[in-house]
CSV table of C-alpha atoms and ligand atoms in Angstrom, one decimal:
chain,number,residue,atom,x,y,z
N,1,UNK,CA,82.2,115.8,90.7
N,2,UNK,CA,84.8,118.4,89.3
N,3,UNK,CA,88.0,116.2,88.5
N,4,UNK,CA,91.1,117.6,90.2
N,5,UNK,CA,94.4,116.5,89.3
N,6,UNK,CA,97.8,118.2,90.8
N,7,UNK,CA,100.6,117.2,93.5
N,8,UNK,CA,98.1,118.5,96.3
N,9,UNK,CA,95.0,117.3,95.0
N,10,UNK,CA,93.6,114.3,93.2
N,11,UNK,CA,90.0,114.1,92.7
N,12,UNK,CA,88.3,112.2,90.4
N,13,UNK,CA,89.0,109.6,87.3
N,14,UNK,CA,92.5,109.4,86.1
N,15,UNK,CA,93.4,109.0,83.0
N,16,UNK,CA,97.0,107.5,82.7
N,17,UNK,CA,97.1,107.5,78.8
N,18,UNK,CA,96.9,111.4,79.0
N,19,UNK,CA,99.0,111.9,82.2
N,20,UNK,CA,102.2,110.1,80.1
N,21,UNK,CA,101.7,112.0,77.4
N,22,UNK,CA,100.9,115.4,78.6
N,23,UNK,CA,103.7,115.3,80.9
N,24,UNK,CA,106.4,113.5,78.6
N,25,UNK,CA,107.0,110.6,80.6
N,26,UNK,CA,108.6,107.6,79.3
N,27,UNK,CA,106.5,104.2,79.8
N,28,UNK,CA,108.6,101.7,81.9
N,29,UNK,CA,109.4,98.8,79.5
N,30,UNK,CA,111.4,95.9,80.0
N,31,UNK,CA,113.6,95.1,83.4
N,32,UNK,CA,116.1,93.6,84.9
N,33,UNK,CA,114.9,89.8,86.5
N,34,UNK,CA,115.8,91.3,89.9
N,35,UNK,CA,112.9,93.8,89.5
N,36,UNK,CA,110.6,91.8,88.0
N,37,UNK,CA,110.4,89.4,91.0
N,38,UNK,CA,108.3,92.1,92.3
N,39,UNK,CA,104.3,92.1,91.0
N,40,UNK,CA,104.9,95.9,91.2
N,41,UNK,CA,107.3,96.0,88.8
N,42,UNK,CA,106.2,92.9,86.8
N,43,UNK,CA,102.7,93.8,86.8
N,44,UNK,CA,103.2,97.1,85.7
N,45,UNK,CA,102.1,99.0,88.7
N,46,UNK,CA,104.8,101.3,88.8
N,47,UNK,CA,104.1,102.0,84.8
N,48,UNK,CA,106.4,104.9,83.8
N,49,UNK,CA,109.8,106.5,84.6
N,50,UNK,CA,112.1,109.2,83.8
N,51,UNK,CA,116.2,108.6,83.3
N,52,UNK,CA,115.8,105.0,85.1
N,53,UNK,CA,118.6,103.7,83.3
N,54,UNK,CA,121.3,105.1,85.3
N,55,UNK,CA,119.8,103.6,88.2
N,56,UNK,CA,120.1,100.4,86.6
N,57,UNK,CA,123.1,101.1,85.6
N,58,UNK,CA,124.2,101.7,88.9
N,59,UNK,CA,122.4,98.6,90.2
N,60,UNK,CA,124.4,96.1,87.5
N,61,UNK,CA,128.0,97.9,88.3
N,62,UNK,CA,127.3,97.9,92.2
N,63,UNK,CA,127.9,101.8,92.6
N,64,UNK,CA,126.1,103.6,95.1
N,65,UNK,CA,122.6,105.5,94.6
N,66,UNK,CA,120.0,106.6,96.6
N,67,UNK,CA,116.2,106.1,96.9
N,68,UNK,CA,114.7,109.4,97.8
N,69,UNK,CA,111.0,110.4,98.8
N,70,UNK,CA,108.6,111.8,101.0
N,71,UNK,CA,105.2,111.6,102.5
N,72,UNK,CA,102.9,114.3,103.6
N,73,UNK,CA,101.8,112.7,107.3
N,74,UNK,CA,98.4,113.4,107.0
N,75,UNK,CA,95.5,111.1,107.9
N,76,UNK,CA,95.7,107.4,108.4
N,77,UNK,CA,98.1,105.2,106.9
N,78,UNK,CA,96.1,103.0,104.3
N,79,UNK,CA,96.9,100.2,101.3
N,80,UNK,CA,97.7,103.2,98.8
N,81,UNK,CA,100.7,104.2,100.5
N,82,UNK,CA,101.9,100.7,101.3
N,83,UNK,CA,102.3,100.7,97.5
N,84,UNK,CA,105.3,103.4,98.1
N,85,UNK,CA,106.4,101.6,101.2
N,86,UNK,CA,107.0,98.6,99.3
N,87,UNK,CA,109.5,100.3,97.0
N,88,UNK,CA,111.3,101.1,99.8
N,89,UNK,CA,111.9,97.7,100.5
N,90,UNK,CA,112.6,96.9,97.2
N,91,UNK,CA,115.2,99.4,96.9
N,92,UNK,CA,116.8,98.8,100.1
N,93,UNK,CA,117.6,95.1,98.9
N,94,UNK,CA,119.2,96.7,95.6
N,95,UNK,CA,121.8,98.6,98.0
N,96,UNK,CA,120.2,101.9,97.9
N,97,UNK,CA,120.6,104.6,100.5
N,98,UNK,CA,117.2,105.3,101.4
N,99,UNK,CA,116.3,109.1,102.3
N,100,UNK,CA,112.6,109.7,103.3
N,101,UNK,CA,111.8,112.9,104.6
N,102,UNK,CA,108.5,113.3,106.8
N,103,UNK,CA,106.8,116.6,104.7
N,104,UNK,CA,105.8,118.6,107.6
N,105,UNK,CA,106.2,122.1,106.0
N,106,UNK,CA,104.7,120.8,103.1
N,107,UNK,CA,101.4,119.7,105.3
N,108,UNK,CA,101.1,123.0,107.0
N,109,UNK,CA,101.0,125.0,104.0
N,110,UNK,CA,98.8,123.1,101.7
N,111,UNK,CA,96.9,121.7,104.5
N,112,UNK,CA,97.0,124.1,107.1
N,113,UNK,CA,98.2,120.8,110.1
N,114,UNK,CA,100.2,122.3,112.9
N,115,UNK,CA,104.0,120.4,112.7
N,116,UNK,CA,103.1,118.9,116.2
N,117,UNK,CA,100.3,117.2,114.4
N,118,UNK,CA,102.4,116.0,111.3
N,119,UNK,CA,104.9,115.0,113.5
N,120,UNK,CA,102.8,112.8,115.5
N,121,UNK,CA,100.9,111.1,112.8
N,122,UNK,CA,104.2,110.8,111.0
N,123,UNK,CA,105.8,108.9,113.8
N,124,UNK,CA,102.4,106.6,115.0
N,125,UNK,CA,100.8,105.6,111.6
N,126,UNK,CA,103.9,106.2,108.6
N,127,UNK,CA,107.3,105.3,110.1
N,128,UNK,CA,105.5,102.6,112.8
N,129,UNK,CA,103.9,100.8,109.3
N,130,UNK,CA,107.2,100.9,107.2
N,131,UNK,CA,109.2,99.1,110.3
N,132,UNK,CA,106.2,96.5,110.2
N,133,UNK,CA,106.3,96.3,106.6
N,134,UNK,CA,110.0,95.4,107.0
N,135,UNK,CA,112.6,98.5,106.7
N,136,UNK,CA,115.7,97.9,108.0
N,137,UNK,CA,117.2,101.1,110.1
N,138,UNK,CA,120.0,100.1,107.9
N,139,UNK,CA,121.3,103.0,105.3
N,140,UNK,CA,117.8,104.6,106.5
N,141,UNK,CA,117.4,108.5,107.0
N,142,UNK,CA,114.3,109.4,107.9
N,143,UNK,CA,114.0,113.4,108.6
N,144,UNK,CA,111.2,115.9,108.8
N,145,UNK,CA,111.0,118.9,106.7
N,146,UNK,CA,111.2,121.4,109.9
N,147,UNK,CA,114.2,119.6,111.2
N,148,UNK,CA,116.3,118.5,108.8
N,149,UNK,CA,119.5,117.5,111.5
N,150,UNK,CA,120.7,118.1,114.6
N,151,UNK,CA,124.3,118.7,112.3
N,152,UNK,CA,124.4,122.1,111.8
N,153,UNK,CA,126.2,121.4,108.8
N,154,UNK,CA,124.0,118.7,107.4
N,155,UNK,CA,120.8,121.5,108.4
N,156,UNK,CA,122.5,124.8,106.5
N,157,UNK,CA,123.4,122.4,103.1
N,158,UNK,CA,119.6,121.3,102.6
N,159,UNK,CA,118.4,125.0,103.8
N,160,UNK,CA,119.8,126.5,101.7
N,161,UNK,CA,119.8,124.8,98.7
N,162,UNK,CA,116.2,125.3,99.0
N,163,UNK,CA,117.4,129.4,98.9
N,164,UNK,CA,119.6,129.0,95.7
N,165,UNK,CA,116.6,126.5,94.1
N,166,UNK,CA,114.5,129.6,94.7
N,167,UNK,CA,117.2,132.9,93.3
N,168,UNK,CA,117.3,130.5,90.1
N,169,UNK,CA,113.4,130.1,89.2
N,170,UNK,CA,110.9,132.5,87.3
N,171,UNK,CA,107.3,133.2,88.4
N,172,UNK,CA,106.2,132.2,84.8
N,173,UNK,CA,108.1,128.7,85.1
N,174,UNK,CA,106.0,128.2,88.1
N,175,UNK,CA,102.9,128.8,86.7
N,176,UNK,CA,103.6,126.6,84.1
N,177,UNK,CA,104.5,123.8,85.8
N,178,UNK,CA,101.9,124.3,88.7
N,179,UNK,CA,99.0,126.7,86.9
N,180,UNK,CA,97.5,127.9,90.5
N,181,UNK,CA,100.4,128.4,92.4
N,182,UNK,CA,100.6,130.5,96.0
N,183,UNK,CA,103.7,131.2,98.0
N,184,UNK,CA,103.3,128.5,100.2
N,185,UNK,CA,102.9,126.0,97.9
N,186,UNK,CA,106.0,127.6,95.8
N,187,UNK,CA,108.1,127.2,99.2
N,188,UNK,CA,106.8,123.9,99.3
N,189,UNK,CA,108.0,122.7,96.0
N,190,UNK,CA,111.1,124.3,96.3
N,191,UNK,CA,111.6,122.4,99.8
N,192,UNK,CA,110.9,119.1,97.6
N,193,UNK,CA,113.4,119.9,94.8
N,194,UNK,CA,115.8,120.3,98.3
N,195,UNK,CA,114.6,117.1,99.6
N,196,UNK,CA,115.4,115.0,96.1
N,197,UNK,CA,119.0,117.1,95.2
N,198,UNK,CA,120.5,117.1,98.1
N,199,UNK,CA,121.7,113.5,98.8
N,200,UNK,CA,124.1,114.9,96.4
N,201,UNK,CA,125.7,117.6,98.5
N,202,UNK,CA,128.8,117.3,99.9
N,203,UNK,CA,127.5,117.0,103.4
N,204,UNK,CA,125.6,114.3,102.6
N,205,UNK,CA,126.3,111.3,100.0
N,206,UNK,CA,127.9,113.5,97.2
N,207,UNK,CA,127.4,113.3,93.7
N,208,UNK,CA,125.4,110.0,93.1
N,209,UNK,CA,122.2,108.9,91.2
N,210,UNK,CA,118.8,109.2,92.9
N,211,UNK,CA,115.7,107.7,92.2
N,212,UNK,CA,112.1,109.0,93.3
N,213,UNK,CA,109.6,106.5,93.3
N,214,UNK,CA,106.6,108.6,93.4
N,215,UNK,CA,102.7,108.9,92.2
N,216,UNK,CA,102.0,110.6,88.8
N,217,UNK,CA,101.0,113.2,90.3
N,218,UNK,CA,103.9,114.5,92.0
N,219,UNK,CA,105.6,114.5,88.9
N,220,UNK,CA,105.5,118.4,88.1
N,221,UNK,CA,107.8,118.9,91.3
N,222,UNK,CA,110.2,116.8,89.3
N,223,UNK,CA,109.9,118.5,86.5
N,224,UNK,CA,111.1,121.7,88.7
N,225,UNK,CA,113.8,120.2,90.7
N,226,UNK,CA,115.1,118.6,87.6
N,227,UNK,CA,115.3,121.9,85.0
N,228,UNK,CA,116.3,123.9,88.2
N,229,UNK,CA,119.1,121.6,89.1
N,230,UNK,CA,121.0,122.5,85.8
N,231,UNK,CA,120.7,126.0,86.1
N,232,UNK,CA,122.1,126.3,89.4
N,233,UNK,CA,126.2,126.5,90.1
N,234,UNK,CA,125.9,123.5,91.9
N,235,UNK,CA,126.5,119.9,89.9
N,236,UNK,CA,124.0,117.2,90.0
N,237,UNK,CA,123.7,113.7,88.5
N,238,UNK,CA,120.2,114.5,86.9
N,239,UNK,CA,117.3,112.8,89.2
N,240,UNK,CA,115.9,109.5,88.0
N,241,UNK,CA,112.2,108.7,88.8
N,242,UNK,CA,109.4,106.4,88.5
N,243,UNK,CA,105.7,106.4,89.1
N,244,UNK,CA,102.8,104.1,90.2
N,245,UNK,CA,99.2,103.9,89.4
N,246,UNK,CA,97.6,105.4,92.6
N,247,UNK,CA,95.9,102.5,94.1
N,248,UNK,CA,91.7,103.0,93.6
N,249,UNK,CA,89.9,104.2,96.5
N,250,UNK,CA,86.9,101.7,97.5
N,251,UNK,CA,84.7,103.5,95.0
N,252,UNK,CA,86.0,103.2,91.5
N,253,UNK,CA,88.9,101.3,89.7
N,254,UNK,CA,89.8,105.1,87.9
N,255,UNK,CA,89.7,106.9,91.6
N,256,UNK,CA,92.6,107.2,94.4
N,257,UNK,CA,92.4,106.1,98.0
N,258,UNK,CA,92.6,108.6,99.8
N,259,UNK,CA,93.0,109.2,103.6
N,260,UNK,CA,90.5,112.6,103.4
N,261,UNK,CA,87.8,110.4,102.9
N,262,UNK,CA,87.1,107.5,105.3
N,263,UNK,CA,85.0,105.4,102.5
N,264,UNK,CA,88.2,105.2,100.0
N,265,UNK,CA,90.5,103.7,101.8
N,266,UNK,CA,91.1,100.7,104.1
N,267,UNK,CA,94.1,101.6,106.8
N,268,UNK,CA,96.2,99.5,107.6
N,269,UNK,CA,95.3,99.4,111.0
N,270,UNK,CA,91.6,98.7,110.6
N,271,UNK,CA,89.9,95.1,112.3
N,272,UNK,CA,88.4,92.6,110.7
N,273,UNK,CA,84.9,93.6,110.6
N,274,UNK,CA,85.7,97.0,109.6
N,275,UNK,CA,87.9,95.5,106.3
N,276,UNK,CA,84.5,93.1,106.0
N,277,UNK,CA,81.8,95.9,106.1
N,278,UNK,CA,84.2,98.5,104.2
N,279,UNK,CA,84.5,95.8,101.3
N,280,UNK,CA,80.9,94.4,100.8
N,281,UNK,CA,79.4,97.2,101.6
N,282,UNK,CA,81.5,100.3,99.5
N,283,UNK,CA,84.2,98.1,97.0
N,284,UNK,CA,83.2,99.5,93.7
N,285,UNK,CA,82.3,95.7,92.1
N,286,UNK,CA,82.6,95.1,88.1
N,287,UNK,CA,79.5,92.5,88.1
N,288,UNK,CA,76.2,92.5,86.7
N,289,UNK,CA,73.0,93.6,89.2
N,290,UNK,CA,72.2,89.7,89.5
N,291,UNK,CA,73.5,86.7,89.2
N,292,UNK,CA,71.7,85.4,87.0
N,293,UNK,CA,72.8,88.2,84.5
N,294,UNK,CA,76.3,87.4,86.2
N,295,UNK,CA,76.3,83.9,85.3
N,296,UNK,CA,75.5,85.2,81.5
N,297,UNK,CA,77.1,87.9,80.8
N,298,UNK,CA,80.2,87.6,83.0
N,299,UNK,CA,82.0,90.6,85.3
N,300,UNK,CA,84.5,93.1,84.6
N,301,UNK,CA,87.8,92.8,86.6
N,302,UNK,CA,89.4,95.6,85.0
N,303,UNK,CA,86.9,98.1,87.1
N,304,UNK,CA,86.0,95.8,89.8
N,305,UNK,CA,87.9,97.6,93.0
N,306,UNK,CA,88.4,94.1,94.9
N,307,UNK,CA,90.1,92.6,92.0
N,308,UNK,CA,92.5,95.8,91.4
N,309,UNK,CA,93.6,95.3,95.2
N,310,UNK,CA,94.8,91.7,94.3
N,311,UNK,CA,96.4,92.7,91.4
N,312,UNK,CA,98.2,95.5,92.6
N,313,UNK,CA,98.9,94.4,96.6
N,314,UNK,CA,97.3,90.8,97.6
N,315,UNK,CA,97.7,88.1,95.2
N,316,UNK,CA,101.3,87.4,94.9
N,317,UNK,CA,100.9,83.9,92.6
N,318,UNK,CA,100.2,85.3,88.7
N,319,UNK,CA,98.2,81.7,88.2
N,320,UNK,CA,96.1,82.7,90.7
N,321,UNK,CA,95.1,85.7,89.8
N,322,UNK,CA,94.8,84.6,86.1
N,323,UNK,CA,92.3,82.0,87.1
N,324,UNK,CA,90.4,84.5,89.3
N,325,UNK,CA,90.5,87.1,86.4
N,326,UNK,CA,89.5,84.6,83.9
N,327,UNK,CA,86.4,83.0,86.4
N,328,UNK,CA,85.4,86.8,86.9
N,329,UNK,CA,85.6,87.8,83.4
N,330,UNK,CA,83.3,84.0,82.4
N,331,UNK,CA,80.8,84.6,85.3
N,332,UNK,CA,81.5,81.6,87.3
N,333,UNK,CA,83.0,83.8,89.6
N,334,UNK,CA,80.3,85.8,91.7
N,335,UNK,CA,81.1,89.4,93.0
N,336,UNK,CA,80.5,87.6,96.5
N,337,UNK,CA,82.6,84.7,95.9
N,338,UNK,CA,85.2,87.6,95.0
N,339,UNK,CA,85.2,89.8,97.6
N,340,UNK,CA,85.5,87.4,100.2
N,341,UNK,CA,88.5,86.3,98.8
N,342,UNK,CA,89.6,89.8,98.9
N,343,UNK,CA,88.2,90.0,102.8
N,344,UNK,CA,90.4,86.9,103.4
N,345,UNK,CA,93.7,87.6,102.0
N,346,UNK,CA,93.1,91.5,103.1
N,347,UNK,CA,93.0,90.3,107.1
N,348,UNK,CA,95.2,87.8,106.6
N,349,UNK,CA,97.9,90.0,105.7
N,350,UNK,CA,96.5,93.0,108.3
N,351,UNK,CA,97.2,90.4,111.3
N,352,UNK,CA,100.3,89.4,110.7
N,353,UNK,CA,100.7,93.1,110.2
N,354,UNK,CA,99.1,94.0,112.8
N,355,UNK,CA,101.7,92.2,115.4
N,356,UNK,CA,104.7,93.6,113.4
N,357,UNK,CA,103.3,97.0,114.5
N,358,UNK,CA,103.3,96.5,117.7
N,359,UNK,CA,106.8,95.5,117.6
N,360,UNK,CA,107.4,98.2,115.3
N,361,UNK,CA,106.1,100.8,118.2
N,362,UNK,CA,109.7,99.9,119.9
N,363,UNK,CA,111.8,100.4,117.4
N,364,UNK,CA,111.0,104.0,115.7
N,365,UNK,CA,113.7,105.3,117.9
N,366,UNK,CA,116.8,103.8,115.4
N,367,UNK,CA,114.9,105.0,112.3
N,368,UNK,CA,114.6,108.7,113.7
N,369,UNK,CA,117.0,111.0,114.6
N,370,UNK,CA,119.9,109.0,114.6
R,401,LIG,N1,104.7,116.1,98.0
R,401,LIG,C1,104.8,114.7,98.5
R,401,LIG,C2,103.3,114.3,98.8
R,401,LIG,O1,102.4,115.0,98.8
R,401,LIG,C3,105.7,114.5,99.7
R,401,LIG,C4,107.1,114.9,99.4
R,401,LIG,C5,107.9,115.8,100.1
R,401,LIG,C6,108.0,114.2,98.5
R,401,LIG,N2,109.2,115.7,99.6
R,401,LIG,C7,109.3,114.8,98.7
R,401,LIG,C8,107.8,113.2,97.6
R,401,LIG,C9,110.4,114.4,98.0
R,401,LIG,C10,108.9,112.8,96.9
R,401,LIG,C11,110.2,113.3,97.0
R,401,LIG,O2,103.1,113.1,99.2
């Protein structure tokens, strides 16, 4: 397989060494306590940044900031994006203002999905799973790209910042951040260098820090919006961001779920038998062919899939996972006794889950359109 790797496509291994070097971002070091009572940010799942500092900043001298990102609605909501959802949750316990807008436009031109479509998928799997995961409608706006406001005002600022993004940008910077580049996907980016400035505007918060939690792979839209944002007449606190590791599809530690194909991911809306089949039959494991070799040789947690999904998502308890790292790694552990661990915790947390959706389904009207 050909490997792919840009903000519409992501096929193949990843190599994370190379993505932080090639595109100059910082590696996250060490964090405030208050972050690192999350495994995403103690485990070094969300590994790099750019410009976090002021964030922090912000954090320690209780000013305001905003969290900023967006989601192309496509597919079925799976563990990968509950990653991102995650953060949200995070962020809105730090104080932030949280802006997530719904990437409609996005969808329709690099995927060709009607806006009815990404509307409806947005509002049944995305926004019904981050209620369940526990966002508060609190200092939430949720918007889609196609509709930014019903406030005229609010509508015109984020329009056409997009339009002076554009009269400031060169063909050739495009194709150097981008390579391939079409004019959809240039109106798309531009849309997303809207989407993380404009919290800024005076219609909006005004001049404050924001911070994009994002993938790796989205990163070259912030290397637009941010070299863009200082050549335009408008001021901006430059845009803070950090990245994850994409969670690893069912196949391969080094791949990304992905909702475009059904045997990567695990939704989060999927029934215990599917979760059971899906991970015996498909998780990529890091043991040996038999047990006995098992028992000799010992398994490798660093590609086992199952293992990557407790590190990243599952196991909350670092002893825990130590002693099932260091069993897996000796061979006592088996690749069976493994993943049904994994199945356990996995439709443990998708019940509970599970009834938070439903009482999720009620609530979407305070998150949208407000
Ligand atoms: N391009 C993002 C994706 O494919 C979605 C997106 C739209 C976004 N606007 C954004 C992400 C602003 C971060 C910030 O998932």
């Amino acid at each position: 397989m050909k490997n792919t790797f840009n903000p519409w496509e992501v096929k193949g291994d990843i190599d994370y060494t190379k993505l932080v070097r090639d595109f100059g971002v910082s590696e996250l070091k060490t964090l405030p306590d208050l972050f690192n009572k999350e495994i995403l940010f103690r485990r070094k799942i969300v590994f790099a940044h750019r410009d976090l500092q002021r964030i922090l900043d912000s954090i320690k001298n209780k000013k305001k900031f905003v969290m900023m990102t967006g989601l192309m609605p496509t597919g079925k909501f799976h563990l990968g994006h509950a990653v991102v959802a995650k953060q949200f949750l995070i962020y809105q316990k730090l104080g932030a203002k949280i802006y997530i807008a719904v990437a409609d436009i996005e969808a329709y031109n690099a995927r060709g999905q009607s806006l009815e479509e990404s509307r409806k998928i947005a509002l049944e799997e995305y926004i019904t799973n981050y209620i369940a995961l526990g966002l508060s409608p609190k200092n939430v706006e949720i918007y889609f790209q196609s509709d930014r406001s019903k406030d005229a005002k609010k509508s015109n600022a984020y329009y056409s910042l997009q339009n002076i993004l554009a009269r400031h940008g060169t063909f050739s910077e495009f194709k150097a951040v981008y390579g391939d580049i079409n004019p959809g996907k240039m109106i798309s980016s531009l849309l997303q260098a809207s989407d993380m400035l404009h919290p800024q505007l005076p219609e909006f918060e005004n001049f404050c820090p924001v911070v994009v939690p994002v993938g790796i792979d989205q990163d070259p839209h912030l290397r637009l919006a941010r070299d863009l944002s200082k050549r335009i007449p408008i001021k901006f606190t430059q845009l803070s961001s950090t990245y994850h590791l994409m969670l690893p599809g069912l196949k391969g530690a080094k791949s990304k779920m992905s909702s475009s194909d059904p045997n990567s991911f695990i939704a989060l809306t999927d029934n215990k038998k599917q979760v059971k089949n899906k991970i015996n039959k498909y998780a990529f494991s890091g043991g040996q062919d038999t047990l006995e070799k098992h028992k000799k040789l010992g398994g490798n947690p660093d590609i086992d899939v199952s293992f990557q999904y407790l590190r990243m998502l599952l196991e909350e308890d670092d002893n825990k996972l130590k002693e099932i790292e260091n069993s897996y790694r000796s061979g006592k552990l088996t690749t069976g006794e493994l993943k049904k661990y994994t199945i356990d915790k996995l439709n443990t947390f998708l019940e509970k889950h599970q009834k938070e959706r439903e009482k999720a389904k009620k609530k979407i009207k305070d998150f949208v359109h407000k």
